[in-house]
Short mmCIF file of C-alpha atoms in Angstrom, two decimals:
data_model
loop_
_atom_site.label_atom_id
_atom_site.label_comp_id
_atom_site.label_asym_id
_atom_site.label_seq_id
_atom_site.Cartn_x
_atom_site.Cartn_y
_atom_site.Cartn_z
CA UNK A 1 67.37 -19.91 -36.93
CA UNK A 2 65.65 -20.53 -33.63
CA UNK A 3 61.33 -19.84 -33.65
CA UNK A 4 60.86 -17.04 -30.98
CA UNK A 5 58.77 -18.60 -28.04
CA UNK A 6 56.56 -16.86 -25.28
CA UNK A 7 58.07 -16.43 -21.62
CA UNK A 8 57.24 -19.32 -19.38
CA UNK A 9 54.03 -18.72 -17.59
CA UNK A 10 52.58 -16.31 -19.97
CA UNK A 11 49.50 -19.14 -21.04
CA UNK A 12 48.63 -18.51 -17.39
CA UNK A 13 45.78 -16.45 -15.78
CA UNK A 14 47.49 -14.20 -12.97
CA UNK A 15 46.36 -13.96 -9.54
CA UNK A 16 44.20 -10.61 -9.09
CA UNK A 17 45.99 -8.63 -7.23
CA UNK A 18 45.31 -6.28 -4.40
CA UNK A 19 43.33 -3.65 -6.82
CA UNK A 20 40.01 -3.02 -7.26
CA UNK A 21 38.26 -5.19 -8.46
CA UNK A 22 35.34 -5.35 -11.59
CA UNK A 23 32.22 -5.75 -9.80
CA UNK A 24 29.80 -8.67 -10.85
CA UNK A 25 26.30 -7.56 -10.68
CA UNK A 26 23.84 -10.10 -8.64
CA UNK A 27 20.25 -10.44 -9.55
CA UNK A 28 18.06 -9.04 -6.88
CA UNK A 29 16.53 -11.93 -4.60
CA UNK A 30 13.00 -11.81 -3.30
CA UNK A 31 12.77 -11.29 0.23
CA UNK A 32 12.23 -14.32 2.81
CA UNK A 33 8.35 -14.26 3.19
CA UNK A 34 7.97 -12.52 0.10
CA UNK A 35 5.22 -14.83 -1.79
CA UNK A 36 2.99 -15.37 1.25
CA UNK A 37 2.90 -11.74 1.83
CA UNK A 38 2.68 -10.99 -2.26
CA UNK A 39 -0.41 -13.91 -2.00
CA UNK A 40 -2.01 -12.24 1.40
CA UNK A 41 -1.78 -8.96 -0.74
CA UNK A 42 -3.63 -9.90 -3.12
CA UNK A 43 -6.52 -11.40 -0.89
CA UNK A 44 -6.76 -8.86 0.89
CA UNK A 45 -7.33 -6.64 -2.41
CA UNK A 46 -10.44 -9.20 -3.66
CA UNK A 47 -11.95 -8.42 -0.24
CA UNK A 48 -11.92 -4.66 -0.73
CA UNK A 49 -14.99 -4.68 -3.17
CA UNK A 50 -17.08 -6.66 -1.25
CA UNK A 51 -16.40 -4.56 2.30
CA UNK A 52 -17.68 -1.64 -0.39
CA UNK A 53 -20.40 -3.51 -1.38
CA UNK A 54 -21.49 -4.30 2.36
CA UNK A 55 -20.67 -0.66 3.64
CA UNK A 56 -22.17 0.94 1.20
CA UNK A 57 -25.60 -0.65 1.48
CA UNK A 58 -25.26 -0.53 4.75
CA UNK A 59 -25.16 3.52 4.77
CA UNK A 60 -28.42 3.30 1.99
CA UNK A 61 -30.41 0.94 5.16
CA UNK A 62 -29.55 3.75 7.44
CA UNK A 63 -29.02 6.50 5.50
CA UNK A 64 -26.09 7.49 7.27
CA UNK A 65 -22.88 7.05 5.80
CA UNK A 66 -20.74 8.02 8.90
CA UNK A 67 -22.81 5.84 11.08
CA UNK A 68 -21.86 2.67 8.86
CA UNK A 69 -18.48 3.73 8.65
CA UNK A 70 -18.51 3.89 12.49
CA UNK A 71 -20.20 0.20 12.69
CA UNK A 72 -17.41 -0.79 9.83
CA UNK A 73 -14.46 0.28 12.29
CA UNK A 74 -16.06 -1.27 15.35
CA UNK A 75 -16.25 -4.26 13.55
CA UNK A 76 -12.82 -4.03 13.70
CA UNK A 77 -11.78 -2.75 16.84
CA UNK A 78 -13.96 -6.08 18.18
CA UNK A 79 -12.01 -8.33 16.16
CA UNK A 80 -9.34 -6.95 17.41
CA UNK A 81 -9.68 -6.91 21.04
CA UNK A 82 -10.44 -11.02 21.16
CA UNK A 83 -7.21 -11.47 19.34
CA UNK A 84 -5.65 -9.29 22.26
CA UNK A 85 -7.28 -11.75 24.84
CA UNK A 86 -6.33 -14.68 23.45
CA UNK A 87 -2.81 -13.81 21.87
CA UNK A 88 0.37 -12.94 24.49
CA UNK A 89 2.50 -11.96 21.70
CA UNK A 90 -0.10 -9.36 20.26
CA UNK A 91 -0.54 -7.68 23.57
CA UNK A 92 3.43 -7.81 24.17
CA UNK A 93 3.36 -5.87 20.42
CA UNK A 94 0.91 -3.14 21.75
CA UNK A 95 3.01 -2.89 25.10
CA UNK A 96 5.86 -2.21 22.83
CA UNK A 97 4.24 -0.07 20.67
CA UNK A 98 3.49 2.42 23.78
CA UNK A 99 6.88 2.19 24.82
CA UNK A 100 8.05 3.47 21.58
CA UNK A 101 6.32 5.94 21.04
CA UNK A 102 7.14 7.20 24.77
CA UNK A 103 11.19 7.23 24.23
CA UNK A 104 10.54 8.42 20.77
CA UNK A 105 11.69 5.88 18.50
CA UNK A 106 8.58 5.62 17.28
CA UNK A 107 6.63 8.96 15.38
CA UNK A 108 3.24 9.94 18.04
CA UNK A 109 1.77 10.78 14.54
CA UNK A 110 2.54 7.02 13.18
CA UNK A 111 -0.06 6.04 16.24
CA UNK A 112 -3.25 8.11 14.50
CA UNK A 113 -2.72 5.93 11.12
CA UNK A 114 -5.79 4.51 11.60
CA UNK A 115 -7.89 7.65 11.58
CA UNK A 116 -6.49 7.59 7.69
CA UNK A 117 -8.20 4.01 7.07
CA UNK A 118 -11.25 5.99 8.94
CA UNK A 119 -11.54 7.87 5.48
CA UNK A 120 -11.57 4.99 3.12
CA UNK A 121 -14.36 3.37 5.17
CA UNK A 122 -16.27 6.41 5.15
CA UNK A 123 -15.60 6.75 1.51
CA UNK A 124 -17.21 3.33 1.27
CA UNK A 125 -19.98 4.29 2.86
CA UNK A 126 -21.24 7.25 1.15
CA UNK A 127 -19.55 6.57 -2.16
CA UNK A 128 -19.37 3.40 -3.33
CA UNK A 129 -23.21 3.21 -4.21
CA UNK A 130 -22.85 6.52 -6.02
CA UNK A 131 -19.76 5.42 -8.40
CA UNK A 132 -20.63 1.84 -8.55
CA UNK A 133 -18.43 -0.82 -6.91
CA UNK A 134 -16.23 -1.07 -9.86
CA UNK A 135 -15.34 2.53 -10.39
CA UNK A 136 -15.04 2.95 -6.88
CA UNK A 137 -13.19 0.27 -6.57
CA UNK A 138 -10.19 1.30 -9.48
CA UNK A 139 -10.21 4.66 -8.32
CA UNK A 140 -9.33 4.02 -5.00
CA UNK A 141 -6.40 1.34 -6.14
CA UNK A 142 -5.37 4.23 -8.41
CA UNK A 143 -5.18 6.64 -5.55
CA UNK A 144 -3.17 3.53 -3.77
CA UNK A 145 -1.21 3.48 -6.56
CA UNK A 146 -0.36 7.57 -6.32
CA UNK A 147 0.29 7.15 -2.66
CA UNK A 148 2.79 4.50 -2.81
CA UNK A 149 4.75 6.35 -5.00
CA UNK A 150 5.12 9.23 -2.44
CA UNK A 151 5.51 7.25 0.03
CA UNK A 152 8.51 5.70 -1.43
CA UNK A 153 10.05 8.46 -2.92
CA UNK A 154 9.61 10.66 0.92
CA UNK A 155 10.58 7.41 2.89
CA UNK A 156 7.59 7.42 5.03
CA UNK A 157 7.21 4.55 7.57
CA UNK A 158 10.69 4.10 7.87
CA UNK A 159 11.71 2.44 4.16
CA UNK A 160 14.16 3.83 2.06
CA UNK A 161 13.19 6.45 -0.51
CA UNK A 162 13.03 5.18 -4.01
CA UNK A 163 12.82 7.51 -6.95
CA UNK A 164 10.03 5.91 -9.30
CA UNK A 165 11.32 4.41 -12.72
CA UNK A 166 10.06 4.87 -15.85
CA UNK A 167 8.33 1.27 -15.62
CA UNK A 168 6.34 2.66 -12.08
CA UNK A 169 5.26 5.41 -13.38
CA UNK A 170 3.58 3.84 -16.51
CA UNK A 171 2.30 1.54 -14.44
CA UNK A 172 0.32 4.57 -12.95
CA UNK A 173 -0.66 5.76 -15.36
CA UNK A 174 -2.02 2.51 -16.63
CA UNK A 175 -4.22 2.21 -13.87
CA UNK A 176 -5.43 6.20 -14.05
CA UNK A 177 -6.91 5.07 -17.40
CA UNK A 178 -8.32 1.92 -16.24
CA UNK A 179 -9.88 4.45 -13.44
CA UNK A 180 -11.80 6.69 -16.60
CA UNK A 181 -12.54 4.58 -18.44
CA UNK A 182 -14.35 2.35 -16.09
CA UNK A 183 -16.63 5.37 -15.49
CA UNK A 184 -17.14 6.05 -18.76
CA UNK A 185 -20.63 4.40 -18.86
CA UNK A 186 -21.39 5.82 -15.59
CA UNK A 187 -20.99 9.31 -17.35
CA UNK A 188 -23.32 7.86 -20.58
CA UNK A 189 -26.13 7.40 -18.04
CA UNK A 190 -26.04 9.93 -16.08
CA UNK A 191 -26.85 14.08 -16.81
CA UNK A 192 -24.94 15.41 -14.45
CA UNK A 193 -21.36 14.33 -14.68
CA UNK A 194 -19.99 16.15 -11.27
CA UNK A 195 -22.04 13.70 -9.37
CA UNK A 196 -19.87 10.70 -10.69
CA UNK A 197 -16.36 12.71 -10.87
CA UNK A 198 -16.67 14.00 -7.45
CA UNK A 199 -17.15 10.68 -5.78
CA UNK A 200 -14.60 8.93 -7.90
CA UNK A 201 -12.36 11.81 -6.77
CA UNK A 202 -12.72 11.14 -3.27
CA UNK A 203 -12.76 7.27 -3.72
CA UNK A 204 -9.32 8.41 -5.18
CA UNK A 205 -8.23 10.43 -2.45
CA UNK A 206 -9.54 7.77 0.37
CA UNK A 207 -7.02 5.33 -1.71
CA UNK A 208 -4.30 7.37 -1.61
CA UNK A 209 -4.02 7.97 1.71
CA UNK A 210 -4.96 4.62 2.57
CA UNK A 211 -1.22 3.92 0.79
CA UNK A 212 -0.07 6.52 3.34
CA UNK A 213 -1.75 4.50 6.44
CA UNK A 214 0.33 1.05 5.32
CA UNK A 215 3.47 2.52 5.12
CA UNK A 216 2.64 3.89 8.67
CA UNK A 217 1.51 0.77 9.97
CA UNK A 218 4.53 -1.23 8.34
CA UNK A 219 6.86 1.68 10.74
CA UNK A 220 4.81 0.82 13.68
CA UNK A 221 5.22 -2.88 12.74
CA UNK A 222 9.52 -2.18 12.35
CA UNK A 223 8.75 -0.48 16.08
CA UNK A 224 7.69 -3.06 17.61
CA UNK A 225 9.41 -6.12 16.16
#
């Protein structure tokens, strides 16, 4: 009696054929530039506090907090304008810049951003003092926070709208608690509560729009190359 034995071939692994195929899932890579710009982030954030710091006494010595946020900003525009002078590629940007926004590739309302930043320097000025740096300061990153969650989810400045995950959103709300209970002793010294809510509310709301300024500046930035 003769042991049955497979077909020829049938050990082998068959060519796929023209079907569809099971997808193999990639890990998502960080982008080219993305640690220099995660590191100049991050910078830029340390700085925050002290600009605050200098702002707001600034508005106590003249006890004008629009007139330091206007010396803030000029600061600024200053800066600015020698970097024009001396850079051909910055001044080709700004050329560009116009020229989108005239053929309208580019939003007109992406080009009053700025006047958005305008708030959290004012906010700097009149409330940073008030709240103390450190409340100020994680209020505003919460409103920063709030902001770049709308601004992902609507697609503003040009990105692609993202629904936030579960792991965002706790995130948020991570940092909203940070934000109360850093004021907590504010609230212990103080009788009047409102005047500590009320500028940690608008520390918030200078924060979240700043998150809307970014992602208009990062569309102007797409604009122009």
């Amino acid at each position: 009696m003769s042991t049955p034995t497979a077909p020829p071939g049938s050990g082998r692994r068959r060519p796929a054929g023209p079907g569809p195929q099971p997808a193999q899932q990639s890990r998502p890579s960080l982008p080219r530039g993305g640690l220099p710009a995660i590191g100049a982030a991050i910078a830029a954030g340390m700085v925050v506090p002290v600009q605050a710091r200098l702002n707001g006494e600034l508005s106590h010595r003249l006890h004008d907090g629009i007139a330091a946020a206007a010396i803030s900003f000029s600061g600024g525009l200053v800066l600015l304008s020698l970097l024009a002078l001396v850079s051909p590629g910055l001044r080709g940007a700004m050329r560009g810049l116009a020229g989108a926004s005239r053929d309208g590739r580019l939003p007109r309302r992406y080009l009053l951003a700025g006047v958005l930043g305008g708030t959290f320097a004012l906010a700097q000025s009149t409330a940073a003092l008030v709240t103390g740096i450190a409340v100020f300061t994680v209020s505003a990153i919460a409103g920063q926070t709030f902001g770049g969650l709308v601004v992902d989810s609507r697609g503003i400045g040009g990105g692609l709208r993202q629904r936030p995950g579960a792991a965002r959103l706790t995130g948020a709300a991570v940092i909203l608690v940070a934000a109360v209970v850093s004021a907590l002793p504010r609230f212990a010294e103080t009788l009047a509560p409102a005047t500590i809510i009320l500028p940690a509310l608008a520390a918030l709301a200078a924060g979240f729009l700043l998150g809307v300024q970014q992602a208009m500046n990062g569309g102007d930035c797409c604009m122009i190359g």
